[in-house]
GROMACS .gro file of C-alpha atoms in nm:
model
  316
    1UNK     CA    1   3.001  19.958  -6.523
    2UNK     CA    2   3.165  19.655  -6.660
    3UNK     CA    3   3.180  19.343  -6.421
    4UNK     CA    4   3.541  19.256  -6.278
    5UNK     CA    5   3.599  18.877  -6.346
    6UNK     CA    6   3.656  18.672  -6.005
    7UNK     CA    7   3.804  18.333  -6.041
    8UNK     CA    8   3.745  18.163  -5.633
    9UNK     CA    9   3.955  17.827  -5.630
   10UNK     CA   10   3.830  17.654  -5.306
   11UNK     CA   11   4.035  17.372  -5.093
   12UNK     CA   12   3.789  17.169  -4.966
   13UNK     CA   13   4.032  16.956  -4.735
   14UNK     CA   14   4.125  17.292  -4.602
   15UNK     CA   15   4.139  17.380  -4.251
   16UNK     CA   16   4.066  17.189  -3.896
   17UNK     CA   17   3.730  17.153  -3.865
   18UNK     CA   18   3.615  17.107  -4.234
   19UNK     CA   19   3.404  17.468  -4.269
   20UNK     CA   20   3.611  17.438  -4.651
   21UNK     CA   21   3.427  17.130  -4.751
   22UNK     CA   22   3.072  17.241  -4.635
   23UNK     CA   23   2.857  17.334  -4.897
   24UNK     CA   24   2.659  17.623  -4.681
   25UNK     CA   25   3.024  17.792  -4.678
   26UNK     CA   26   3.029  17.791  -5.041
   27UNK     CA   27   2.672  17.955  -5.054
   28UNK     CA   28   2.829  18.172  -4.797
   29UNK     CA   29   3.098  18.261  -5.003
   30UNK     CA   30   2.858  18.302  -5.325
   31UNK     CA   31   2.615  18.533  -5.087
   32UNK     CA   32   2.890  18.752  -5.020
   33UNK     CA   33   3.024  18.782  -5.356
   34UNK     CA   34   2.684  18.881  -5.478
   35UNK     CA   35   2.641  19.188  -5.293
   36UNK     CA   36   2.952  19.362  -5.470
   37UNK     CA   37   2.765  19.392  -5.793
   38UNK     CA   38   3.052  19.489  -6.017
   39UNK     CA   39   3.210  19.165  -5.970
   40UNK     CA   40   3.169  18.856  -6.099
   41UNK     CA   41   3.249  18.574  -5.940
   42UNK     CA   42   3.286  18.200  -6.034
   43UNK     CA   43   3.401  17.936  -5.789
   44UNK     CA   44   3.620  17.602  -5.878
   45UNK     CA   45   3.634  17.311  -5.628
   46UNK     CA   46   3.945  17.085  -5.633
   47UNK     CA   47   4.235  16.929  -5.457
   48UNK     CA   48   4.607  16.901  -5.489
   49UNK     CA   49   4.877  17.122  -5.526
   50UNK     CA   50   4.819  17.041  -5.935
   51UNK     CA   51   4.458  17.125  -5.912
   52UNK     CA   52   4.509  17.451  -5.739
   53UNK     CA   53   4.741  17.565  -6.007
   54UNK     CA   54   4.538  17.418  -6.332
   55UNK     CA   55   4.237  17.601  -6.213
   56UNK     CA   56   4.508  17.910  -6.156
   57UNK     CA   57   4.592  17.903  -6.493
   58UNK     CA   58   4.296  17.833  -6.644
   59UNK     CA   59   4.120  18.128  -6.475
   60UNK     CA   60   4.434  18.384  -6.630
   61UNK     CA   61   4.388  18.210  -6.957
   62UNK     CA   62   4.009  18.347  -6.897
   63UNK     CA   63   4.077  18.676  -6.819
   64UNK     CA   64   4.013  18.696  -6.450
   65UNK     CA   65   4.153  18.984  -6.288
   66UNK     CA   66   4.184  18.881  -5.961
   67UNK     CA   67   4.228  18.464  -5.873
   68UNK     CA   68   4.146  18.416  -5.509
   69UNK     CA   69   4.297  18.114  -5.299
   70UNK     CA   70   4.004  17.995  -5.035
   71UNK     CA   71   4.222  17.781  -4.812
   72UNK     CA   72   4.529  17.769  -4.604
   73UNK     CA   73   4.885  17.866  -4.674
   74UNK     CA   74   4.962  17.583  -4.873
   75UNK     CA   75   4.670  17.661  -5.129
   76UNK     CA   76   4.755  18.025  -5.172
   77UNK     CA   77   5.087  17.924  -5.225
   78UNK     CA   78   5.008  17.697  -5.519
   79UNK     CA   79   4.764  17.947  -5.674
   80UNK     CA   80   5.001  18.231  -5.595
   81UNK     CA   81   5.282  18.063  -5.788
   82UNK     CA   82   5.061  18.121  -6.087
   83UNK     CA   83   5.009  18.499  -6.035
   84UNK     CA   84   5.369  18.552  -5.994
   85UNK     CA   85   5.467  18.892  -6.241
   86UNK     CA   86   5.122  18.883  -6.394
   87UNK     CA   87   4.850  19.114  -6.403
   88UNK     CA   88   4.595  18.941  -6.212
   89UNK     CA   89   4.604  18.973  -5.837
   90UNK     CA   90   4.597  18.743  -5.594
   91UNK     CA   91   4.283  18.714  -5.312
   92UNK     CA   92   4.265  18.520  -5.008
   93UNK     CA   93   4.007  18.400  -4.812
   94UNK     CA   94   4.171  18.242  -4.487
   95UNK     CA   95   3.993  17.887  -4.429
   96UNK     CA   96   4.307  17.725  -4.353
   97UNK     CA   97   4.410  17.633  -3.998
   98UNK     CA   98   4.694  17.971  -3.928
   99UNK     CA   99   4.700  18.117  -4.253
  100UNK     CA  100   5.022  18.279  -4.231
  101UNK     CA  101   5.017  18.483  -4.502
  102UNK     CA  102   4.705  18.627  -4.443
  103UNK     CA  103   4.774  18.728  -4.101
  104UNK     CA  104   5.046  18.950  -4.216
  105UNK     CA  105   4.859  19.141  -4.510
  106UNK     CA  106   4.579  19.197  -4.266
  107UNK     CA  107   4.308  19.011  -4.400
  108UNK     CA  108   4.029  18.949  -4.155
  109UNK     CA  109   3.926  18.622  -4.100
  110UNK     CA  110   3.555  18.698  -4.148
  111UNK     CA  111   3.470  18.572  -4.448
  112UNK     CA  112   3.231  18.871  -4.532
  113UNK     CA  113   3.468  19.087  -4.451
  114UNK     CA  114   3.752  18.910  -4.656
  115UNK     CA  115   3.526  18.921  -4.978
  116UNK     CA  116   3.505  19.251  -4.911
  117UNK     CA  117   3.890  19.332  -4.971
  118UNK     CA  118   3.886  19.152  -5.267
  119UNK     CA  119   3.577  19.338  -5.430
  120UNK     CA  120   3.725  19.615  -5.307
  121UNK     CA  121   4.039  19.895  -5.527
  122UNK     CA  122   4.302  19.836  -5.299
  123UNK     CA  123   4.662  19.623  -5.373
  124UNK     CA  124   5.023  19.587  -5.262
  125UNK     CA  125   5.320  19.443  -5.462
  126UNK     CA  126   5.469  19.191  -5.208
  127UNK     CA  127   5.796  18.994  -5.286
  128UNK     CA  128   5.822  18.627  -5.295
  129UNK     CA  129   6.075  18.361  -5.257
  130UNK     CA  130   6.252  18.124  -5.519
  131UNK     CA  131   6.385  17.809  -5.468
  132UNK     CA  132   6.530  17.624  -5.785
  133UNK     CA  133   6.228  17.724  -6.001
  134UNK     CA  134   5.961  17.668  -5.750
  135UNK     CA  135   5.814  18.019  -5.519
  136UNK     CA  136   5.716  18.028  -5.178
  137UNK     CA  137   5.540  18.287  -4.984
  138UNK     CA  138   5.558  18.254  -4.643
  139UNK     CA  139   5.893  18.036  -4.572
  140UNK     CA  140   6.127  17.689  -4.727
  141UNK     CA  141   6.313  17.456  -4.456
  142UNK     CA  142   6.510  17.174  -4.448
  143UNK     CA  143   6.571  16.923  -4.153
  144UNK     CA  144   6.307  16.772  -3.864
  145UNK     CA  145   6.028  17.011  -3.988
  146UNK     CA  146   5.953  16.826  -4.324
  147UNK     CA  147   5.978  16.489  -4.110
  148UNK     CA  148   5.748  16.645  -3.872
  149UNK     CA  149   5.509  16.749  -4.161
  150UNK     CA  150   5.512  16.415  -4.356
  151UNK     CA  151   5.462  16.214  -4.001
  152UNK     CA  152   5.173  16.453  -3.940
  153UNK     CA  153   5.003  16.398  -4.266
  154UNK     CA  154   5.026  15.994  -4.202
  155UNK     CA  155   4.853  16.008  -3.853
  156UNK     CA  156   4.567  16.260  -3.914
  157UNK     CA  157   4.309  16.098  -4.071
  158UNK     CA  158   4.337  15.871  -3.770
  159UNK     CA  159   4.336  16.145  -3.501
  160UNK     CA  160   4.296  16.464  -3.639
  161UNK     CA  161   4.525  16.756  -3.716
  162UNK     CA  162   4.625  16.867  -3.370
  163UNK     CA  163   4.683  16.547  -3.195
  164UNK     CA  164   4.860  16.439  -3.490
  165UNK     CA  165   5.101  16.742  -3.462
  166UNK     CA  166   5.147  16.629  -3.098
  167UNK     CA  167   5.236  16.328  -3.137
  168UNK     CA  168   5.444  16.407  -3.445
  169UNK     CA  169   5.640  16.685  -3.279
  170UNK     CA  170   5.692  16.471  -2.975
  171UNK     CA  171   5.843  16.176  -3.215
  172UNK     CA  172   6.083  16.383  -3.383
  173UNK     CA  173   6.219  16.569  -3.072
  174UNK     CA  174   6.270  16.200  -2.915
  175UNK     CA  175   6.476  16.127  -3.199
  176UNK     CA  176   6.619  16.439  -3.350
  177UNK     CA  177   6.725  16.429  -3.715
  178UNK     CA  178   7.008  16.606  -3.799
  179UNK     CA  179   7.123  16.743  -4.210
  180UNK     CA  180   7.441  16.807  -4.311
  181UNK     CA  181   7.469  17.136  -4.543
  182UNK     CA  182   7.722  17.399  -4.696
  183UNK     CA  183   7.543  17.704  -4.662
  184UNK     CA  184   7.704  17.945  -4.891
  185UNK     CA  185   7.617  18.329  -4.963
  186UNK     CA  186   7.793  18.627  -5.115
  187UNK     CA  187   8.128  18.661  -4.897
  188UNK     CA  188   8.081  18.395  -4.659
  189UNK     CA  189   8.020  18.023  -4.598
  190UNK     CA  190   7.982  17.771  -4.310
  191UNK     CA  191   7.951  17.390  -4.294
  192UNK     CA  192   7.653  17.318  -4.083
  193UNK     CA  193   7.508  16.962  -3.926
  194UNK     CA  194   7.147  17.121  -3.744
  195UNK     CA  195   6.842  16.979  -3.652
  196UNK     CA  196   6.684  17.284  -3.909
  197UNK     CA  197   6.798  17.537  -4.204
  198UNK     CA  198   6.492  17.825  -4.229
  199UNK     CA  199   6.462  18.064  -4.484
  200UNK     CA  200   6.204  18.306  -4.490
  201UNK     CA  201   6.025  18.532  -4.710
  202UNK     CA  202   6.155  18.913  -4.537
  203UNK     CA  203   6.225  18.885  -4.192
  204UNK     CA  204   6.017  18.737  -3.902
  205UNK     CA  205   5.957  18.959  -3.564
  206UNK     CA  206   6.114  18.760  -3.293
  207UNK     CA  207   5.994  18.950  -3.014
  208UNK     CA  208   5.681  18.868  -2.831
  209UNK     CA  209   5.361  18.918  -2.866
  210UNK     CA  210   5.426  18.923  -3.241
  211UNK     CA  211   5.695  18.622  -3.307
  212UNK     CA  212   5.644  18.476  -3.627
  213UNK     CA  213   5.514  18.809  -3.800
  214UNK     CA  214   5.670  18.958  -4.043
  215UNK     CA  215   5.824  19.280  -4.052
  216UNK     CA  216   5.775  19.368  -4.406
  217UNK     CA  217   5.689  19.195  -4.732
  218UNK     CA  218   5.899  19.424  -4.999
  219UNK     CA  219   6.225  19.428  -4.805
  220UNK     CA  220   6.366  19.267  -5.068
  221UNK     CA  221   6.587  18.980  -4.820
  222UNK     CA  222   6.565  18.653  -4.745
  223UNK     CA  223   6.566  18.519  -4.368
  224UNK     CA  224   6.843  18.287  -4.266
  225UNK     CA  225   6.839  18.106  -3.940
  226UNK     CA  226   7.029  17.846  -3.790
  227UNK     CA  227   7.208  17.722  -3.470
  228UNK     CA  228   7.528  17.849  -3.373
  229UNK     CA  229   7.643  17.535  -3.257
  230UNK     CA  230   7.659  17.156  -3.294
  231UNK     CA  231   7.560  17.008  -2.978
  232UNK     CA  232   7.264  16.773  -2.978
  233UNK     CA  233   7.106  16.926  -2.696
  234UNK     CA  234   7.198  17.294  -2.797
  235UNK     CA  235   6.982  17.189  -3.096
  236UNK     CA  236   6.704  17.056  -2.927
  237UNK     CA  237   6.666  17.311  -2.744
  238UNK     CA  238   6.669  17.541  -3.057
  239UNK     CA  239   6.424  17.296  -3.206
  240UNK     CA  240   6.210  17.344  -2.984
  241UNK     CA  241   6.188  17.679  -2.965
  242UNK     CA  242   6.153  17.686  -3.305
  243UNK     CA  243   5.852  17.456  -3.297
  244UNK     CA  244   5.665  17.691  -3.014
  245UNK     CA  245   5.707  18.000  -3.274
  246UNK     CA  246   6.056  18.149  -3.098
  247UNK     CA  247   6.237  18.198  -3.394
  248UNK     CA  248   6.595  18.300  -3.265
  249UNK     CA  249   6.528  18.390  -2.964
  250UNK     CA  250   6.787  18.219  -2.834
  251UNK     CA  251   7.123  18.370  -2.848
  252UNK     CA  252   7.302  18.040  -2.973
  253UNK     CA  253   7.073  18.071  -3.300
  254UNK     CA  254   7.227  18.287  -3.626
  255UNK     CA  255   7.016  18.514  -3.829
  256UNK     CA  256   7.108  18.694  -4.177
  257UNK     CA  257   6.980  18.876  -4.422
  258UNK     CA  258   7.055  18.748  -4.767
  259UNK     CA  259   6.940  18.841  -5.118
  260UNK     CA  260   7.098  18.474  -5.253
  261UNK     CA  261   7.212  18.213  -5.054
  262UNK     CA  262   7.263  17.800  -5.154
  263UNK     CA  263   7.227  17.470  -4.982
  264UNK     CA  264   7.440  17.187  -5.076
  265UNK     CA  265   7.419  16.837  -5.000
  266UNK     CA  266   7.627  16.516  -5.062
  267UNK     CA  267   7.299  16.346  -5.165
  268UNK     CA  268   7.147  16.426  -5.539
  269UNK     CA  269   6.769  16.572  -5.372
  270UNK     CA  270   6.617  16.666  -5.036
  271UNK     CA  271   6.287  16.702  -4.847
  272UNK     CA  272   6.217  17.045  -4.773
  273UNK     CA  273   5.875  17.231  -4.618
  274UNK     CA  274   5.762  17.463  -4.835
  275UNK     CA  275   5.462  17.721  -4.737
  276UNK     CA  276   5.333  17.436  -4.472
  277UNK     CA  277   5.383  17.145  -4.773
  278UNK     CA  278   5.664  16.906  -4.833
  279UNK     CA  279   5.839  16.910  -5.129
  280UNK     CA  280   6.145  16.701  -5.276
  281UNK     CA  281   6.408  16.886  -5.487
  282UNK     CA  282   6.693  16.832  -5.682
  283UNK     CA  283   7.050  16.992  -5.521
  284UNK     CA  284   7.162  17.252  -5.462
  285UNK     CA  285   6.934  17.414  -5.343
  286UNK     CA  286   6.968  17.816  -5.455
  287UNK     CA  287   6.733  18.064  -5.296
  288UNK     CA  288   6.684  18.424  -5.409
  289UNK     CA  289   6.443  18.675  -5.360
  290UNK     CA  290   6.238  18.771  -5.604
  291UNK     CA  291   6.148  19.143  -5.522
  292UNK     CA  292   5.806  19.358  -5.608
  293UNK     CA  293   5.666  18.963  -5.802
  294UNK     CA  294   5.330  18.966  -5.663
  295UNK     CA  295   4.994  19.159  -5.697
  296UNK     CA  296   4.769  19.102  -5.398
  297UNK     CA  297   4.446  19.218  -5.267
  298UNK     CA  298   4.490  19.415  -4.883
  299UNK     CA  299   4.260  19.604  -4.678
  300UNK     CA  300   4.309  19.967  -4.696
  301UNK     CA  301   4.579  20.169  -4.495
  302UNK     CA  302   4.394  20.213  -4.191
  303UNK     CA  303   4.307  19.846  -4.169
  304UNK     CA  304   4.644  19.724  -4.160
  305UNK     CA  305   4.888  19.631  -3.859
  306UNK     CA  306   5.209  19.791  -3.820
  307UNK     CA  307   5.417  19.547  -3.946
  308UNK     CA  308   5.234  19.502  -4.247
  309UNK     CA  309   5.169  19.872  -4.338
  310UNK     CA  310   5.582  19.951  -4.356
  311UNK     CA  311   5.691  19.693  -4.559
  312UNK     CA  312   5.446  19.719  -4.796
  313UNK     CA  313   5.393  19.968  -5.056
  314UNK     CA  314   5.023  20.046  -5.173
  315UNK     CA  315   4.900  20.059  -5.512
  316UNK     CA  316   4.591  20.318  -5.381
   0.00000   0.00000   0.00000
């Protein structure tokens, strides 16, 4: 039997407790691989959204069938970008801190068991989302949470990554930002000043214990939320919610599904959080969905959760 090529790009800033950047997890990793012997599996270390999709590209160029992104959501992102209507498919191996994306395919944590799904025959075709010319997986937003991010980022190698999403979170509820945005879409438009502008891959579950699922991942929509009204504290309050996971729970928050929708601004670019990163872009800002765009490796049908196993379809 011929070997299947495995490219495993590895974040080694990656998660919350630094498992990513200990060498025994690479051995770990390297163990695990070894047991599947019709793969063959080389590993890349680096850092940086430009690493992650160098090594991408220079493990397609190579002939790797399947890449696999060994981090959080912002490293699959990057590598995924890469993958996006090619051959290859992507892996994951969840070492990041929620690993959004993950969660909803089903991939287990374990990283045994992970390895295992990628060594293993069984894909989905999954959409993903454009913005400009740049993907995203998971979800793109403009307002506090890029603030929120970039505030986060400055205080954590002081105090780590929780404490510095405290005190972040705290700091930007104290004093709310607010962006002003035409949101336009086919038949319909609205001038909007809001605390936050989401737009998600498919649409999120809103309803506990799942909020912040997804309900599919070939639904071919976008996910557009904001508030309803202007109000500061309407929109702290939706802010909030937002940052403990609620979605739109709240009935003064509006949700759509959109195949295209655009963003524009009076100033020439904009902040925006982007799969857990921040990004800056030049506006408008045009979103689309870009349906059935990426190959990735999922656990088999009985392995899956709900939510998972209807939107996507199975390549078995």
């Amino acid at each position: 039997m011929l070997s299947k090529r495995v490219d495993v790009i590895i974040n080694p800033s990656a998660g919350t407790d630094g498992k990513a950047e200990d060498e025994e997890t690479v051995h770990l990793l390297e163990d695990a691989f070894a047991r599947h012997s019709h793969v063959e599996c080389r590993t890349h270390r680096c850092d940086g959204p430009e690493g992650f999709s160098a090594e991408a590209e220079k493990a397609l160029a190579a002939g790797a069938e399947t890449v696999v992104a060994a981090g959080g959501d912002g490293t699959v992102s990057c590598v995924a970008r890469s993958l996006v209507h090619k051959d290859a498919a992507l892996g994951i191996l969840p070492l990041g801190t929620l690993n959004h994306l993950a969660k909803d395919l089903g991939i287990p944590e374990d990283l045994n068991e992970a390895v295992d799904v990628i060594c293993a025959d069984f894909t989905a075709v999954i959409d993903v989302g454009r913005v400009n010319d740049t993907y995203f997986m998971n979800n793109a937003s403009v307002g506090f949470y890029p603030k929120l991010v970039t505030m986060r980022e400055r205080l954590r190698p002081a105090v780590g990554k929780w404490p510095a999403m405290l005190a972040a979170s705290l700091s930007i509820l104290y004093r709310m930002p607010f962006v002003r945005t035409r949101i336009e879409w086919d038949g319909g438009s609205v001038l909007k000043r809001a605390p936050l502008i989401f737009i998600g891959n498919n649409v999120y579950e809103t309803a506990w214990p799942k909020v912040g699922k997804r309900l599919g991942l070939n639904n071919g929509t976008l996910w557009l939320l904001y508030p309803k009204k202007t109000n500061v504290w309407t929109n702290i309050k939706a802010a909030w919610r937002a940052l403990k996971g609620e979605m739109d729970a709240a009935a003064e928050v509006e949700a759509k599904e959109l195949k295209k929708l655009t963003l524009r601004f009076r100033r020439k670019s904009i902040s925006l959080g982007l799969d857990g990163e921040v990004v800056k872009l030049e506006t408008p800002l045009v979103f689309e969905i870009v349906p059935d765009a990426l190959k990735v490796k999922v656990p088999p049908k009985e392995s899956r959760e709900m939510p998972v196993e209807t939107g996507l379809q199975s390549k078995e």
